[in-house]
Amino acid sequence: MAITTDETKANDDDQVHQKGVKNLCENGVTKVPKKYILPEFDRADEVLQVDLTMPNLKLPVIDFSELQGPNRSEVLKSLTSACEKYGFFQVVNHGIPNNVISSMIDVSARFFELPIEVRSKYMSSDLTAPVRYGTSFNQNKDRVFCWRDFLKLVCHPSQDVLVHWPSYPTDMRRLAVTYAKEIKNLFVMLMEAILESLGLWGATMNMTEEVEKLIKQFQDGSQQMVVNCYPPCPEPHLTLGMPPHSDYGFLTLLLQDDVEGLQIQYKEKWVAVQPLASSFVVNVGDHLEIFSNGKYRSVLHRVLVNPAKSRISVASLHSLPFNSMVSPSPSLINKANPRRYKDTDFACFLEYISSFEPKRKNFLESRKLL
């Protein structure tokens, strides 16, 4: 059967798109290709979705240094409120040195400046690969691509995965592994506070066997860093950097440069999150919603793109070890609050996203009992 000219062009276009948005921009794209144009009801300027009276949202700010002092109980109340009301908060005074943060942003930007021939060496359709360069949200399933390139790095165990990480820029492994260790320590300490805020341990009760086991699992748990590049977009109203989604895992700690782009869904409206210097944006993941039996909820968020500026962010996603089962905490289940979620693990998640186009909170919805 002969291949038509249109089919040949479609195949050629698909090959171009698979190389990523950065490659398109380097080749002088002046219009958003059809593959990236969202249906009108999915676009960011849909007036019924965007709250024009509240263009920027000041997330609750958790002063991490206060968690270590006499005001811990008050900070825990703020943390509880943030996780219940917003599903997001920002952390300041976290103790991670500024040079570690700035170096991670800098080396991330330099990676995306490498020639496509170097970047493409890390392209893979294997969702379990220790390093994977790609584009869109899931280029294997997305019918419409989003305006993003990414580098995913599995961070644990470092002695096994580090050899697979990019060797260029030449300082990337050194800087990224330093950052990964710092952010993992911060995650574990935040989870200790969150477990306390859920009433599972605290000033009047020692850590239970359940909590001690969890902390150990978090220390040895899964960690993936997703380095995102959102190049300037000639027609930003037609596309998105990331579609609405929630995050897999317990917590995501996001490092971002000073270019706005992140929006969260708050009271059924889309609102922008104002970047705060030297802070991390932290959000509740699907696993924490399951573990808390719905007390803390993961929240839909998306990323807008900019017509003039490139945006770099580094998302660090944390959970239990890949082979561990995530379940609602028995301590948070009772007659008034019955079990609301099935058990889940990383294999369930991979099976789901390998079969379906990931949208919104569909995976989490598939784990609900009620």
Short mmCIF file of C-alpha atoms in Angstrom, two decimals:
data_model
loop_
_atom_site.label_atom_id
_atom_site.label_comp_id
_atom_site.label_asym_id
_atom_site.label_seq_id
_atom_site.Cartn_x
_atom_site.Cartn_y
_atom_site.Cartn_z
CA MET A 1 0.00 0.00 0.00
CA ALA A 2 1.49 3.34 -1.09
CA ILE A 3 2.21 6.03 1.49
CA THR A 4 0.60 9.35 0.61
CA THR A 5 2.37 12.70 0.64
CA ASP A 6 0.24 13.79 3.61
CA GLU A 7 1.21 10.67 5.57
CA THR A 8 4.89 11.24 4.78
CA LYS A 9 4.63 14.86 5.97
CA ALA A 10 2.83 13.76 9.13
CA ASN A 11 5.59 11.23 9.87
CA ASP A 12 8.29 13.84 9.24
CA ASP A 13 6.50 16.34 11.48
CA ASP A 14 6.19 13.74 14.24
CA GLN A 15 9.95 13.10 14.10
CA VAL A 16 10.58 16.84 14.45
CA HIS A 17 8.21 17.14 17.42
CA GLN A 18 9.77 14.14 19.17
CA LYS A 19 13.06 16.06 19.33
CA GLY A 20 11.46 18.62 21.60
CA VAL A 21 10.41 22.24 21.85
CA LYS A 22 13.94 23.56 22.40
CA ASN A 23 14.94 22.08 19.07
CA LEU A 24 11.98 23.80 17.38
CA CYS A 25 13.01 27.14 18.85
CA GLU A 26 16.64 26.65 17.81
CA ASN A 27 15.37 26.16 14.28
CA GLY A 28 13.51 29.48 14.32
CA VAL A 29 9.88 28.46 14.80
CA THR A 30 7.62 31.55 14.57
CA LYS A 31 4.21 29.91 15.03
CA VAL A 32 3.01 27.16 17.32
CA PRO A 33 2.84 23.94 15.26
CA LYS A 34 -0.54 22.21 15.06
CA LYS A 35 0.73 19.36 17.26
CA TYR A 36 0.97 21.82 20.21
CA ILE A 37 -2.31 23.72 19.74
CA LEU A 38 -4.77 22.82 22.49
CA PRO A 39 -8.55 22.67 21.99
CA GLU A 40 -10.04 26.04 22.96
CA PHE A 41 -11.60 24.73 26.20
CA ASP A 42 -8.16 23.54 27.42
CA ARG A 43 -6.32 26.82 26.85
CA ALA A 44 -5.10 29.13 29.61
CA ASP A 45 -7.13 32.14 28.51
CA GLU A 46 -10.49 30.42 28.93
CA VAL A 47 -12.25 33.28 30.78
CA LEU A 48 -14.48 31.00 32.84
CA GLN A 49 -11.44 29.28 34.34
CA VAL A 50 -9.15 32.17 35.20
CA ASP A 51 -9.86 34.39 38.21
CA LEU A 52 -8.93 37.84 36.92
CA THR A 53 -9.60 39.45 40.31
CA MET A 54 -6.87 37.36 41.95
CA PRO A 55 -4.05 37.05 39.38
CA ASN A 56 -1.42 36.10 41.95
CA LEU A 57 -1.75 33.86 44.96
CA LYS A 58 0.45 34.21 48.01
CA LEU A 59 0.81 30.69 49.27
CA PRO A 60 1.21 30.02 53.00
CA VAL A 61 4.87 30.45 53.95
CA ILE A 62 6.41 27.92 56.31
CA ASP A 63 9.54 29.18 58.06
CA PHE A 64 11.50 25.97 58.38
CA SER A 65 13.79 27.41 61.05
CA GLU A 66 10.74 28.02 63.25
CA LEU A 67 9.87 24.32 63.02
CA GLN A 68 13.06 23.61 64.94
CA GLY A 69 12.29 26.06 67.77
CA PRO A 70 9.72 26.90 70.47
CA ASN A 71 7.10 27.99 67.89
CA ARG A 72 6.89 24.52 66.34
CA SER A 73 3.26 23.97 67.43
CA GLU A 74 2.13 27.19 65.74
CA VAL A 75 4.03 26.36 62.55
CA LEU A 76 2.43 22.90 62.55
CA LYS A 77 -1.00 24.53 62.65
CA SER A 78 -0.04 26.63 59.63
CA LEU A 79 1.24 23.51 57.89
CA THR A 80 -2.05 21.69 58.55
CA SER A 81 -4.03 24.63 57.19
CA ALA A 82 -1.83 24.86 54.09
CA CYS A 83 -2.16 21.16 53.27
CA GLU A 84 -5.93 21.17 53.81
CA LYS A 85 -6.80 24.48 52.17
CA TYR A 86 -4.28 24.82 49.33
CA GLY A 87 -2.35 21.57 48.96
CA PHE A 88 0.64 23.88 48.43
CA PHE A 89 2.97 25.98 50.57
CA GLN A 90 6.34 27.69 50.30
CA VAL A 91 9.31 26.93 52.54
CA VAL A 92 11.84 29.59 53.53
CA ASN A 93 14.89 29.50 55.82
CA HIS A 94 15.29 25.84 54.87
CA GLY A 95 19.06 25.73 55.37
CA ILE A 96 20.04 24.70 51.84
CA PRO A 97 22.92 27.01 50.81
CA ASN A 98 22.15 29.61 48.15
CA ASN A 99 25.11 28.50 46.06
CA VAL A 100 23.70 24.95 45.87
CA ILE A 101 20.37 26.36 44.66
CA SER A 102 21.82 28.81 42.13
CA SER A 103 24.25 26.20 40.79
CA MET A 104 21.39 23.76 40.17
CA ILE A 105 19.43 26.34 38.17
CA ASP A 106 22.55 27.36 36.26
CA VAL A 107 23.67 23.84 35.29
CA SER A 108 20.09 22.94 34.33
CA ALA A 109 19.94 25.89 31.94
CA ARG A 110 23.33 24.93 30.49
CA PHE A 111 22.17 21.37 29.84
CA PHE A 112 19.36 22.62 27.61
CA GLU A 113 21.84 24.79 25.73
CA LEU A 114 23.79 21.71 24.64
CA PRO A 115 23.42 20.65 20.98
CA ILE A 116 20.39 18.46 20.26
CA GLU A 117 22.79 15.66 19.28
CA VAL A 118 24.04 15.56 22.88
CA ARG A 119 20.65 15.97 24.56
CA SER A 120 18.96 13.37 22.37
CA LYS A 121 21.37 10.64 23.54
CA TYR A 122 19.23 10.47 26.66
CA MET A 123 15.87 10.17 24.89
CA SER A 124 14.04 6.98 25.85
CA SER A 125 10.51 5.60 25.89
CA ASP A 126 11.40 3.48 28.96
CA LEU A 127 9.52 5.06 31.87
CA THR A 128 11.82 3.29 34.36
CA ALA A 129 15.11 4.47 32.81
CA PRO A 130 17.50 6.10 35.34
CA VAL A 131 17.83 9.12 33.03
CA ARG A 132 15.34 10.19 30.39
CA TYR A 133 15.17 13.24 28.13
CA GLY A 134 11.85 13.99 26.55
CA THR A 135 9.22 16.53 25.69
CA SER A 136 5.58 17.36 26.42
CA PHE A 137 4.00 15.55 29.41
CA ASN A 138 4.15 12.01 28.05
CA GLN A 139 5.18 12.09 24.40
CA ASN A 140 4.24 8.44 24.00
CA LYS A 141 0.56 9.10 24.81
CA ASP A 142 -0.18 12.82 24.38
CA ARG A 143 -2.43 13.58 21.41
CA VAL A 144 -1.48 17.26 21.77
CA PHE A 145 2.03 18.11 22.96
CA CYS A 146 2.76 20.73 25.60
CA TRP A 147 5.51 23.36 25.37
CA ARG A 148 8.12 21.68 27.58
CA ASP A 149 11.32 19.67 27.41
CA PHE A 150 12.46 17.72 30.46
CA LEU A 151 15.33 15.72 31.87
CA LYS A 152 14.27 13.10 34.43
CA LEU A 153 16.89 11.77 36.83
CA VAL A 154 16.28 8.85 39.17
CA CYS A 155 18.29 9.79 42.26
CA HIS A 156 18.28 6.71 44.47
CA PRO A 157 20.36 4.65 45.01
CA SER A 158 22.93 7.19 43.83
CA GLN A 159 25.76 4.65 43.53
CA ASP A 160 23.74 2.77 40.90
CA VAL A 161 22.20 5.62 38.90
CA LEU A 162 24.85 8.35 38.90
CA VAL A 163 26.92 6.69 36.19
CA HIS A 164 23.92 6.99 33.83
CA TRP A 165 23.39 10.73 34.40
CA PRO A 166 24.55 13.19 31.72
CA SER A 167 28.29 13.73 31.66
CA TYR A 168 27.78 17.16 30.05
CA PRO A 169 27.90 19.84 31.24
CA THR A 170 30.98 18.41 32.92
CA ASP A 171 29.93 19.66 36.36
CA MET A 172 26.33 18.47 36.12
CA ARG A 173 26.70 15.21 38.04
CA ARG A 174 28.61 16.88 40.89
CA LEU A 175 26.20 19.80 41.24
CA ALA A 176 23.02 17.77 40.76
CA VAL A 177 23.95 15.04 43.24
CA THR A 178 24.80 17.68 45.87
CA TYR A 179 21.43 19.32 45.30
CA ALA A 180 19.62 15.96 45.35
CA LYS A 181 21.09 15.06 48.75
CA GLU A 182 20.20 18.44 50.25
CA ILE A 183 16.63 18.35 48.96
CA LYS A 184 16.15 14.74 50.15
CA ASN A 185 17.14 15.74 53.70
CA LEU A 186 14.68 18.64 53.59
CA PHE A 187 11.92 16.33 52.35
CA VAL A 188 12.45 13.88 55.21
CA MET A 189 12.31 16.64 57.82
CA LEU A 190 9.16 18.08 56.23
CA MET A 191 7.54 14.66 56.30
CA GLU A 192 8.37 14.33 60.00
CA ALA A 193 6.49 17.61 60.53
CA ILE A 194 3.58 16.53 58.33
CA LEU A 195 3.23 13.23 60.19
CA GLU A 196 3.15 15.22 63.42
CA SER A 197 0.56 17.60 61.95
CA LEU A 198 -1.61 14.55 61.18
CA GLY A 199 -1.50 13.64 64.87
CA LEU A 200 0.61 10.50 64.41
CA TRP A 201 3.25 11.66 66.89
CA GLY A 202 4.19 14.84 68.72
CA ALA A 203 5.07 16.59 71.96
CA THR A 204 2.75 14.40 74.02
CA MET A 205 3.47 11.11 72.26
CA ASN A 206 6.64 9.49 71.01
CA MET A 207 7.06 8.22 67.47
CA THR A 208 5.06 5.05 66.99
CA GLU A 209 6.49 2.00 65.25
CA GLU A 210 4.44 3.03 62.17
CA VAL A 211 6.02 6.51 62.08
CA GLU A 212 9.57 5.25 62.70
CA LYS A 213 9.18 2.74 59.85
CA LEU A 214 7.84 5.45 57.55
CA ILE A 215 10.71 7.82 58.27
CA LYS A 216 13.18 5.04 57.48
CA GLN A 217 11.31 4.33 54.23
CA PHE A 218 11.40 8.02 53.29
CA GLN A 219 15.15 8.11 53.88
CA ASP A 220 15.60 5.11 51.58
CA GLY A 221 12.68 6.04 49.33
CA SER A 222 12.25 6.95 45.71
CA GLN A 223 13.39 10.33 44.47
CA GLN A 224 13.11 11.62 40.94
CA MET A 225 14.29 15.03 39.82
CA VAL A 226 12.58 16.50 36.78
CA VAL A 227 14.52 19.37 35.24
CA ASN A 228 12.09 21.39 33.12
CA CYS A 229 12.76 23.85 30.32
CA TYR A 230 9.92 26.00 28.97
CA PRO A 231 11.34 27.93 25.97
CA PRO A 232 9.81 31.23 24.82
CA CYS A 233 6.61 30.55 22.90
CA PRO A 234 5.53 32.67 19.90
CA GLU A 235 1.81 32.12 20.62
CA PRO A 236 1.52 31.28 24.33
CA HIS A 237 -2.29 31.55 24.34
CA LEU A 238 -2.54 28.43 22.16
CA THR A 239 -0.64 25.99 24.36
CA LEU A 240 0.56 25.17 27.87
CA GLY A 241 3.90 24.27 29.39
CA MET A 242 2.20 21.57 31.44
CA PRO A 243 -1.48 20.57 31.41
CA PRO A 244 -3.50 20.37 34.64
CA HIS A 245 -2.21 17.48 36.72
CA SER A 246 -1.47 16.31 40.24
CA ASP A 247 1.87 14.79 41.26
CA TYR A 248 2.72 11.18 41.97
CA GLY A 249 4.38 10.72 45.37
CA PHE A 250 4.14 12.17 48.88
CA LEU A 251 5.65 15.61 48.33
CA THR A 252 7.10 17.54 45.41
CA LEU A 253 9.66 20.24 46.20
CA LEU A 254 9.93 22.71 43.35
CA LEU A 255 12.86 25.00 42.66
CA GLN A 256 12.14 27.66 40.04
CA ASP A 257 13.80 30.68 38.54
CA ASP A 258 12.22 34.15 38.68
CA VAL A 259 9.99 33.70 35.60
CA GLU A 260 6.30 33.22 36.50
CA GLY A 261 4.42 30.28 35.07
CA LEU A 262 3.03 28.04 37.81
CA GLN A 263 -0.72 28.17 38.44
CA ILE A 264 -2.78 26.15 40.90
CA GLN A 265 -6.50 25.48 41.00
CA TYR A 266 -7.95 27.25 44.03
CA LYS A 267 -11.69 27.46 44.69
CA GLU A 268 -12.33 26.17 41.15
CA LYS A 269 -10.27 29.02 39.64
CA TRP A 270 -6.77 29.14 38.17
CA VAL A 271 -4.45 31.48 40.07
CA ALA A 272 -0.79 32.28 39.53
CA VAL A 273 1.82 31.51 42.19
CA GLN A 274 4.20 34.39 42.78
CA PRO A 275 7.83 33.15 42.87
CA LEU A 276 9.52 33.85 46.22
CA ALA A 277 13.30 34.20 46.15
CA SER A 278 15.33 31.44 47.83
CA SER A 279 12.22 29.39 48.59
CA PHE A 280 10.79 26.05 47.54
CA VAL A 281 7.21 25.53 46.47
CA VAL A 282 6.00 22.30 48.09
CA ASN A 283 2.85 20.45 47.10
CA VAL A 284 0.92 17.48 48.39
CA GLY A 285 1.18 14.46 46.09
CA ASP A 286 -1.32 11.69 45.39
CA HIS A 287 0.43 9.34 47.83
CA LEU A 288 0.04 11.77 50.72
CA GLU A 289 -3.65 12.13 49.90
CA ILE A 290 -3.97 8.33 50.01
CA PHE A 291 -1.88 8.00 53.20
CA SER A 292 -3.83 10.76 54.98
CA ASN A 293 -7.08 9.10 53.84
CA GLY A 294 -8.12 12.32 52.13
CA LYS A 295 -7.33 14.79 54.93
CA TYR A 296 -4.58 16.37 52.83
CA ARG A 297 -5.39 16.58 49.11
CA SER A 298 -3.22 16.81 46.05
CA VAL A 299 -4.18 19.82 43.95
CA LEU A 300 -4.33 20.38 40.21
CA HIS A 301 -1.65 22.68 38.87
CA ARG A 302 -0.43 23.70 35.41
CA VAL A 303 2.29 25.79 33.79
CA LEU A 304 1.87 28.74 31.44
CA VAL A 305 4.52 29.70 28.90
CA ASN A 306 6.08 33.07 28.20
CA PRO A 307 6.39 34.85 24.84
CA ALA A 308 9.79 36.38 25.65
CA LYS A 309 11.52 34.43 28.40
CA SER A 310 12.64 30.87 28.93
CA ARG A 311 11.72 29.31 32.28
CA ILE A 312 13.71 26.69 34.21
CA SER A 313 12.40 24.66 37.14
CA VAL A 314 13.56 21.58 39.01
CA ALA A 315 10.88 19.39 40.56
CA SER A 316 11.99 16.80 43.11
CA LEU A 317 9.34 14.09 43.62
CA HIS A 318 9.59 11.90 46.71
CA SER A 319 7.83 8.79 47.93
CA LEU A 320 8.40 5.39 49.48
CA PRO A 321 10.70 2.90 47.73
CA PHE A 322 9.39 1.90 44.29
CA ASN A 323 8.48 -1.61 45.48
CA SER A 324 6.59 -0.41 48.59
CA MET A 325 2.82 -0.29 48.92
CA VAL A 326 1.15 3.01 49.83
CA SER A 327 -1.94 2.65 52.01
CA PRO A 328 -4.14 4.89 54.13
CA SER A 329 -2.68 5.10 57.63
CA PRO A 330 -4.62 2.74 59.96
CA SER A 331 -4.43 5.48 62.61
CA LEU A 332 -6.48 7.81 60.38
CA ILE A 333 -9.29 5.33 59.64
CA ASN A 334 -12.34 5.05 61.89
CA LYS A 335 -16.14 4.79 61.66
CA ALA A 336 -16.47 8.51 61.01
CA ASN A 337 -13.69 8.43 58.42
CA PRO A 338 -13.73 5.02 56.69
CA ARG A 339 -10.99 3.88 54.34
CA ARG A 340 -11.30 5.87 51.09
CA TYR A 341 -8.48 4.53 48.89
CA LYS A 342 -7.08 1.24 47.60
CA ASP A 343 -3.45 0.34 48.16
CA THR A 344 -1.13 1.40 45.36
CA ASP A 345 2.48 1.15 44.30
CA PHE A 346 4.76 2.36 41.52
CA ALA A 347 3.91 -0.63 39.33
CA CYS A 348 0.20 0.35 39.43
CA PHE A 349 1.12 3.88 38.39
CA LEU A 350 3.33 2.73 35.50
CA GLU A 351 0.65 0.35 34.29
CA TYR A 352 -1.91 3.14 34.34
CA ILE A 353 0.12 5.76 32.49
CA SER A 354 1.28 3.16 29.97
CA SER A 355 -2.35 2.47 29.07
CA PHE A 356 -3.99 5.88 29.36
CA GLU A 357 -3.16 9.47 28.53
CA PRO A 358 -2.51 11.05 31.96
CA LYS A 359 -5.03 13.79 32.69
CA ARG A 360 -5.85 15.81 35.76
CA LYS A 361 -6.20 13.47 38.78
CA ASN A 362 -7.38 10.43 36.84
CA PHE A 363 -4.84 8.02 38.35
CA LEU A 364 -5.80 8.99 41.88
CA GLU A 365 -9.48 8.74 40.97
CA SER A 366 -8.82 5.15 39.86
CA ARG A 367 -7.61 4.33 43.40
CA LYS A 368 -10.68 5.65 45.21
CA LEU A 369 -13.07 3.31 47.04
CA LEU A 370 -15.81 5.83 47.81
#
